[in-house]
CSV table of C-alpha atoms and ligand atoms in Angstrom, one decimal:
chain,number,residue,atom,x,y,z
A,854,MET,CA,42.0,2.7,33.4
A,855,ILE,CA,43.7,2.2,30.0
A,856,LYS,CA,44.7,5.8,30.0
A,857,LYS,CA,46.1,5.6,33.5
A,858,ALA,CA,48.0,2.5,32.7
A,859,GLY,CA,49.7,4.6,30.0
A,860,ARG,CA,51.0,1.8,27.8
A,861,LYS,CA,50.8,1.2,24.2
A,862,ARG,CA,48.4,-1.4,23.0
A,863,LEU,CA,48.3,-3.5,19.8
A,864,THR,CA,45.0,-4.2,18.1
A,865,LEU,CA,45.0,-7.5,16.3
A,866,SER,CA,42.8,-10.3,15.2
A,867,PHE,CA,43.1,-14.0,14.3
A,868,TYR,CA,40.9,-17.0,13.7
A,869,GLN,CA,41.3,-20.7,13.4
A,870,TYR,CA,39.0,-23.6,12.6
A,871,ALA,CA,39.7,-26.6,14.9
A,872,HIS,CA,37.9,-29.3,16.8
A,873,ILE,CA,37.2,-28.1,20.3
A,874,ASP,CA,35.4,-30.6,22.4
A,875,GLN,CA,34.7,-28.5,25.4
A,876,PRO,CA,34.6,-24.9,24.4
A,877,ASP,CA,33.5,-23.7,27.9
A,878,ILE,CA,36.7,-25.2,29.4
A,879,PHE,CA,38.8,-23.7,26.6
A,880,ARG,CA,37.1,-20.4,27.2
A,881,ASP,CA,38.0,-20.4,30.9
A,882,HIS,CA,41.6,-21.3,30.1
A,883,LEU,CA,41.9,-18.4,27.7
A,884,PHE,CA,40.3,-16.0,30.1
A,885,LEU,CA,42.7,-16.8,33.0
A,886,GLN,CA,45.7,-16.6,30.7
A,887,TRP,CA,44.8,-13.4,29.0
A,888,ASN,CA,43.2,-11.5,31.9
A,889,LYS,CA,46.6,-11.7,33.6
A,890,LEU,CA,48.2,-10.0,30.6
A,891,ASP,CA,45.6,-7.3,30.5
A,892,VAL,CA,44.3,-8.4,27.1
A,893,LEU,CA,41.0,-6.8,26.0
A,894,GLY,CA,38.8,-7.8,23.2
A,895,ARG,CA,35.9,-9.8,21.8
A,896,ILE,CA,36.5,-13.5,21.3
A,897,TYR,CA,34.1,-16.2,20.1
A,898,VAL,CA,34.9,-19.8,20.9
A,899,ALA,CA,32.8,-22.7,19.5
A,900,LYS,CA,33.2,-26.4,18.8
A,901,GLU,CA,34.4,-25.4,15.3
A,902,GLY,CA,37.2,-23.0,16.4
A,903,ILE,CA,38.0,-19.5,17.6
A,904,ASN,CA,37.6,-16.0,16.2
A,905,ALA,CA,39.3,-13.3,18.1
A,906,GLN,CA,39.6,-9.5,17.9
A,907,LEU,CA,41.7,-8.1,20.7
A,908,SER,CA,44.1,-5.5,22.0
A,909,VAL,CA,47.2,-6.5,23.8
A,910,PRO,CA,49.6,-4.3,25.8
A,911,ALA,CA,52.8,-4.0,23.6
A,912,LEU,CA,54.8,-4.9,26.7
A,913,PHE,CA,53.1,-8.3,27.1
A,914,PHE,CA,53.0,-9.2,23.4
A,915,HIS,CA,55.6,-11.9,23.7
A,916,GLU,CA,53.8,-13.5,26.6
A,917,PHE,CA,50.6,-13.3,24.7
A,918,LYS,CA,52.2,-15.0,21.7
A,919,ARG,CA,53.6,-17.7,24.0
A,920,SER,CA,50.1,-18.4,25.3
A,921,LEU,CA,49.0,-19.0,21.7
A,922,ASP,CA,51.9,-21.3,21.0
A,923,ASP,CA,51.1,-23.4,24.0
A,924,ILE,CA,47.8,-24.4,22.3
A,925,ASP,CA,48.3,-27.0,19.6
A,926,PHE,CA,46.1,-25.6,16.9
A,927,LEU,CA,47.2,-22.0,17.5
A,928,GLN,CA,50.9,-22.5,17.0
A,929,GLY,CA,52.1,-20.1,14.4
A,930,VAL,CA,48.5,-18.8,13.7
A,931,ARG,CA,48.6,-15.7,11.6
A,932,LEU,CA,47.9,-12.6,13.6
A,933,ASN,CA,46.5,-9.7,11.6
A,934,ILE,CA,47.8,-6.5,13.2
A,935,ALA,CA,45.5,-3.5,12.5
A,936,VAL,CA,47.0,-0.8,10.3
A,937,GLU,CA,45.5,2.0,12.3
A,938,GLN,CA,46.3,1.5,16.0
A,939,ASP,CA,43.8,2.7,18.5
A,940,ASN,CA,44.4,2.2,22.3
A,941,TYR,CA,40.7,2.3,23.0
A,942,SER,CA,39.5,-0.3,20.5
A,943,PHE,CA,38.3,-2.6,23.3
A,944,LEU,CA,37.4,-1.8,26.9
A,945,LYS,CA,36.8,-5.3,28.3
A,946,LEU,CA,37.8,-8.9,27.8
A,947,LYS,CA,34.8,-10.8,26.6
A,948,ILE,CA,35.2,-14.4,25.6
A,949,LYS,CA,31.9,-16.0,24.6
A,950,VAL,CA,31.0,-19.6,23.8
A,951,ARG,CA,28.9,-19.6,20.6
A,952,ASP,CA,27.5,-22.3,18.3
A,953,LYS,CA,29.7,-20.9,15.4
A,954,ILE,CA,32.6,-18.6,15.1
A,955,VAL,CA,31.0,-17.0,12.1
A,956,ALA,CA,27.3,-17.0,11.4
A,957,ASP,CA,27.4,-18.8,8.0
A,958,GLY,CA,24.2,-20.9,8.1
A,959,LEU,CA,26.0,-24.1,7.3
A,960,ASN,CA,25.6,-27.4,9.1
A,961,ASP,CA,29.1,-28.5,10.1
A,962,ALA,CA,28.3,-32.0,11.0
A,963,THR,CA,28.3,-32.9,7.3
A,964,PHE,CA,31.9,-32.1,6.7
A,965,ASP,CA,35.2,-31.6,8.4
A,966,VAL,CA,36.0,-27.8,8.6
A,967,THR,CA,39.7,-28.4,9.4
A,968,ASP,CA,40.3,-30.3,6.2
A,969,LYS,CA,40.8,-27.1,4.2
A,970,GLY,CA,42.5,-26.0,1.0
A,971,VAL,CA,46.2,-25.1,0.5
A,972,HIS,CA,47.0,-21.6,1.6
A,973,VAL,CA,48.8,-19.5,-0.9
A,974,ASN,CA,50.5,-16.2,-0.6
A,975,ALA,CA,50.2,-13.3,-3.1
A,976,THR,CA,53.1,-14.5,-5.3
A,977,ARG,CA,51.8,-18.0,-5.6
A,978,PHE,CA,48.3,-16.7,-6.0
A,979,ASN,CA,49.3,-14.6,-9.0
A,980,GLU,CA,51.1,-17.5,-10.6
A,981,LEU,CA,48.1,-19.8,-10.0
A,982,ILE,CA,45.5,-17.5,-11.4
A,983,ALA,CA,47.5,-17.0,-14.6
A,984,ARG,CA,47.3,-20.7,-15.4
A,985,PRO,CA,44.7,-21.9,-18.0
A,986,ASP,CA,43.8,-24.9,-15.8
A,987,THR,CA,42.7,-22.6,-12.9
A,988,VAL,CA,39.2,-21.5,-12.0
A,989,LEU,CA,39.1,-18.5,-9.7
A,990,VAL,CA,36.1,-17.9,-7.5
A,991,ASP,CA,35.2,-14.9,-5.4
A,992,MET,CA,33.6,-16.2,-2.2
A,993,ARG,CA,32.0,-12.8,-1.3
A,994,ASN,CA,28.5,-11.5,-1.9
A,995,HIS,CA,27.4,-9.5,-5.0
A,996,TYR,CA,27.6,-6.1,-3.4
A,997,GLU,CA,31.2,-6.8,-2.4
A,998,SER,CA,32.5,-8.1,-5.8
A,999,GLU,CA,30.6,-5.5,-7.7
A,1000,ILE,CA,33.0,-2.7,-6.8
A,1001,GLY,CA,36.2,-4.7,-6.9
A,1002,HIS,CA,37.4,-8.2,-7.7
A,1003,PHE,CA,40.3,-10.2,-9.2
A,1004,GLN,CA,40.7,-10.2,-13.0
A,1005,GLY,CA,39.0,-13.2,-14.4
A,1006,ALA,CA,37.1,-14.3,-11.2
A,1007,ILE,CA,33.7,-15.9,-11.1
A,1008,THR,CA,31.6,-13.5,-9.0
A,1009,PRO,CA,28.4,-15.3,-7.9
A,1010,ASP,CA,25.4,-13.0,-7.8
A,1011,VAL,CA,24.5,-14.0,-4.2
A,1012,ASP,CA,23.3,-12.3,-1.0
A,1013,THR,CA,24.8,-14.8,1.4
A,1014,PHE,CA,27.8,-17.1,1.7
A,1015,ARG,CA,25.6,-20.2,2.2
A,1016,GLU,CA,23.8,-19.5,-1.0
A,1017,SER,CA,27.0,-19.3,-3.0
A,1018,LEU,CA,28.3,-22.8,-2.2
A,1019,PRO,CA,25.8,-24.9,-4.2
A,1020,ILE,CA,25.8,-22.4,-7.1
A,1021,ILE,CA,29.5,-22.6,-7.5
A,1022,GLU,CA,29.5,-26.4,-7.1
A,1023,GLU,CA,26.9,-26.7,-9.9
A,1024,GLN,CA,28.8,-24.3,-12.1
A,1025,LEU,CA,32.1,-26.1,-11.7
A,1026,GLN,CA,30.9,-29.7,-11.9
A,1027,ASP,CA,33.5,-30.5,-14.7
A,1028,ALA,CA,36.4,-28.9,-12.9
A,1029,LYS,CA,36.5,-31.3,-9.9
A,1030,GLU,CA,39.2,-33.6,-11.0
A,1031,ASP,CA,41.7,-31.7,-13.1
A,1032,LYS,CA,41.3,-28.0,-12.5
A,1033,ASN,CA,42.8,-25.9,-9.7
A,1034,LEU,CA,40.0,-24.3,-7.8
A,1035,VAL,CA,41.4,-21.1,-6.3
A,1036,MET,CA,39.2,-18.9,-4.0
A,1037,TYR,CA,39.5,-15.7,-2.1
A,1038,CYS,CA,37.5,-13.4,0.2
A,1039,THR,CA,38.0,-10.3,2.3
A,1040,GLY,CA,40.2,-11.6,5.1
A,1041,GLY,CA,40.4,-15.3,4.5
A,1042,ILE,CA,37.9,-16.7,7.0
A,1043,ARG,CA,35.1,-17.5,4.5
A,1044,CYS,CA,37.5,-19.5,2.4
A,1045,GLU,CA,38.6,-21.6,5.4
A,1046,LYS,CA,35.2,-23.1,5.4
A,1047,ALA,CA,34.4,-22.9,1.7
A,1048,SER,CA,37.6,-24.8,0.8
A,1049,ALA,CA,36.7,-27.6,3.3
A,1050,TYR,CA,33.2,-27.7,1.8
A,1051,PHE,CA,34.5,-28.1,-1.8
A,1052,LYS,CA,37.1,-30.7,-0.8
A,1053,HIS,CA,34.2,-32.6,0.8
A,1054,LYS,CA,32.3,-32.3,-2.5
A,1055,GLY,CA,35.1,-33.9,-4.4
A,1056,PHE,CA,37.3,-31.1,-5.7
A,1057,LYS,CA,40.8,-32.4,-5.8
A,1058,ASN,CA,43.0,-29.2,-6.0
A,1059,VAL,CA,41.6,-26.5,-3.7
A,1060,PHE,CA,43.6,-23.4,-2.9
A,1061,GLN,CA,42.8,-20.3,-0.9
A,1062,LEU,CA,44.3,-16.8,-0.7
A,1063,GLU,CA,45.8,-16.6,2.7
A,1064,GLY,CA,44.6,-13.6,4.7
A,1065,GLY,CA,42.3,-12.6,1.8
A,1066,ILE,CA,42.4,-9.4,-0.2
A,1067,ILE,CA,43.6,-7.5,2.8
A,1068,GLU,CA,46.8,-9.5,3.2
A,1069,TYR,CA,47.3,-9.8,-0.6
A,1070,THR,CA,47.3,-6.0,-0.8
A,1071,ARG,CA,49.8,-5.7,1.9
A,1072,GLN,CA,52.1,-8.2,0.3
A,1073,VAL,CA,51.7,-6.6,-3.2
A,1074,LYS,CA,52.8,-3.3,-1.7
A,1075,ASP,CA,55.6,-4.7,0.4
A,1076,GLN,CA,57.2,-6.8,-2.3
A,1077,SER,CA,56.2,-4.7,-5.3
A,1078,LEU,CA,54.3,-7.5,-6.9
A,1079,GLU,CA,51.8,-7.1,-9.8
A,1080,ASN,CA,48.4,-6.2,-8.4
A,1081,LYS,CA,45.7,-8.2,-10.1
A,1082,PHE,CA,42.9,-6.9,-8.0
A,1083,HIS,CA,40.8,-4.2,-9.7
A,1084,GLY,CA,38.8,-1.6,-7.9
A,1085,LYS,CA,37.8,-1.4,-4.2
A,1086,ASN,CA,37.8,-3.9,-1.4
A,1087,PHE,CA,34.5,-3.8,0.5
A,1088,VAL,CA,35.0,-3.7,4.3
A,1089,PHE,CA,32.6,-4.1,7.2
A,1090,ASP,CA,33.2,-1.0,9.1
A,1091,HIS,CA,32.1,2.6,8.7
A,1092,ARG,CA,34.5,3.2,5.8
A,1093,LEU,CA,32.6,0.6,3.6
A,1094,SER,CA,35.6,0.1,1.3
A,1095,GLU,CA,39.3,0.6,0.6
A,1096,ARG,CA,40.6,1.5,-2.8
A,1097,ILE,CA,43.1,-1.1,-4.1
A,1098,SER,CA,43.5,0.1,-7.7
A,1099,GLU,CA,42.4,3.2,-9.6
A,1100,ASP,CA,39.9,1.3,-11.8
A,1101,ILE,CA,36.3,2.0,-11.2
A,1102,ILE,CA,34.4,-1.1,-12.3
A,1103,SER,CA,30.8,-0.4,-11.3
A,1104,GLN,CA,28.3,2.3,-11.9
A,1105,CYS,CA,26.0,4.6,-10.0
A,1106,HIS,CA,22.7,2.6,-9.4
A,1107,GLN,CA,20.7,5.7,-10.1
A,1108,CYS,CA,22.2,7.4,-13.2
A,1109,GLY,CA,24.6,4.8,-14.5
A,1110,LYS,CA,27.7,7.0,-14.3
A,1111,SER,CA,30.9,5.3,-13.5
A,1112,CYS,CA,31.1,5.1,-9.7
A,1113,ASP,CA,32.0,2.8,-6.8
A,1114,THR,CA,30.9,4.6,-3.7
A,1115,HIS,CA,28.5,2.7,-1.5
A,1116,VAL,CA,26.0,4.6,0.7
A,1117,ASN,CA,23.1,3.5,2.9
A,1118,CYS,CA,19.8,5.1,2.1
A,1119,ALA,CA,19.4,8.1,4.4
A,1120,ASN,CA,15.8,7.1,5.2
A,1121,GLU,CA,16.2,5.3,8.5
A,1122,ALA,CA,13.3,2.9,7.6
A,1123,CYS,CA,15.1,1.8,4.5
A,1124,HIS,CA,18.8,1.9,4.9
A,1125,LEU,CA,19.3,0.1,1.6
A,1126,LEU,CA,23.0,-0.3,0.7
A,1127,PHE,CA,23.6,0.9,-2.9
A,1128,ILE,CA,26.0,2.7,-5.1
A,1129,GLN,CA,25.4,6.4,-5.5
A,1130,CYS,CA,27.5,9.1,-7.2
A,1131,GLU,CA,28.1,12.5,-5.6
A,1132,GLU,CA,25.7,14.2,-8.0
A,1133,CYS,CA,22.8,11.8,-7.2
A,1134,THR,CA,23.6,12.0,-3.5
A,1135,GLY,CA,23.0,15.7,-3.7
A,1136,LYS,CA,19.9,15.5,-5.8
A,1137,MET,CA,18.3,12.7,-3.8
A,1138,ASP,CA,19.5,13.7,-0.3
A,1139,GLN,CA,21.3,10.3,-0.3
A,1140,CYS,CA,18.1,8.4,-0.7
A,1141,CYS,CA,17.4,5.4,-2.9
A,1142,SER,CA,14.0,6.5,-4.2
A,1143,GLN,CA,11.7,9.4,-4.4
A,1144,SER,CA,9.5,8.0,-1.7
A,1145,CYS,CA,12.4,7.5,0.6
A,1146,LYS,CA,13.4,11.1,-0.1
A,1147,GLU,CA,9.9,12.3,0.9
A,1148,THR,CA,9.9,10.2,4.1
A,1149,HIS,CA,13.4,11.4,5.0
A,1150,GLY,CA,12.2,15.0,4.6
A,1151,LEU,CA,9.5,14.6,7.2
A,1152,PRO,CA,9.9,15.7,10.8
A,1153,TYR,CA,11.5,12.9,12.9
A,1154,GLU,CA,8.3,12.2,15.0
A,1155,GLU,CA,6.3,11.7,11.8
A,1156,GLN,CA,8.9,9.3,10.4
A,1157,LYS,CA,8.8,7.3,13.6
A,1158,ALA,CA,5.0,7.1,13.5
A,1159,LEU,CA,5.3,5.8,9.9
A,1160,ARG,CA,7.8,3.1,10.9
A,1161,LYS,CA,5.7,1.8,13.8
A,1162,GLY,CA,4.9,-1.9,13.5
A,1163,LYS,CA,6.7,-2.3,10.2
A,1164,LYS,CA,9.4,-4.9,10.0
A,1165,ASN,CA,12.4,-4.1,7.8
A,1166,GLY,CA,13.7,-7.2,6.1
A,1167,ARG,CA,15.4,-5.4,3.3
A,1168,ARG,CA,17.9,-3.9,5.6
A,1169,ILE,CA,19.4,-7.3,6.3
A,1170,PHE,CA,18.6,-9.5,3.3
A,1171,LYS,CA,18.4,-7.2,0.4
A,1172,LYS,CA,21.7,-5.4,0.5
A,1173,GLY,CA,22.1,-3.5,-2.8
A,1174,ARG,CA,18.9,-5.0,-4.4
A,1175,SER,CA,15.8,-3.0,-5.0
A,1176,PRO,CA,13.5,-2.5,-8.1
A,1177,VAL,CA,13.9,1.3,-7.6
A,1178,LEU,CA,17.6,1.0,-8.6
A,1179,LYS,CA,17.6,1.5,-12.3
A,1180,TYR,CA,21.2,0.6,-13.0
A,1181,LYS,CA,21.6,-2.3,-10.6
A,1182,LYS,CA,22.5,-5.4,-12.5
A,1183,GLU,CA,20.2,-8.3,-11.8
A,1184,SER,CA,22.1,-11.2,-13.2
A,1185,SER,CA,23.0,-14.8,-12.8
A,1186,PRO,CA,26.6,-15.8,-11.9
A,1187,GLU,CA,28.8,-14.4,-14.6
A,1188,GLN,CA,32.3,-14.5,-15.9
A,1189,SER,CA,33.8,-11.1,-15.8
B,1061,ZN,ZN1,24.4,9.0,-10.2
B,1062,ZN,ZN1,15.5,4.0,0.5
């Protein structure tokens, strides 16, 4: 049908934290509006806001924009237009009511998610992080900041977003009153909530990088600003990362050689995410350990029999952590 319609589509995304009393009614409203405009995509609506990834016919873009501006809390919302356009990014319009717009494991009732920090663009961000009275915090997980982060950032050694909040709060006890707390993440959405959390915890001067590392990189290129991000930006699609600067700040978890290429262990029953250089990939058949390599080498039916009845928690919770990885740093939050 898309092909027949023969029109160009724009793939874009946006999110906004807001108080939505009746998400189901809001959902129906959006569906009626957007279905008319042939909008496709996956949208989550919750009492805490909206998180949308969609594709809009170029022809109807202005009507679509108007449908957003008609909604109080979506007026002027930043739309992230995908760099690589793909007419077939979505095939249906699905708008779902969920408990949360991002699964973050936090209990919202304790603080107001719309009371967030001050958004700063790349220029202002560069100025802020150069100041001695600023503390810069990376709100991402350890395997993300390991391959790339901003110069001087605190990079908590955590597996989940929820875990990082109390650790950072504890570490920055003395910074609440008179320091600037500046934070960043991949696309900005984690900082929306983190900034509200830290304001609730008594931090007075809270700032967040608008649009995250993705938007920062765009502005740096566009306006020829100084790039203060070193290494690669970890992304959550099949590419796994985008190179932002030529620096390689991490090492192969198996041989220790300078390397920032993530792979998933080729043993289906393991799938561990870790950093592996080309040489080790060849030597180990892209496996994390000798035993995974042996399993991976078995006929498929035998592998399946081995997997039967075994749960695989590591796949979800232990990204990039395993005792078999000799060069994986196991450390507490550190200044780098
Ligand atoms: Zn290696
Ligand atoms: Zn493995």
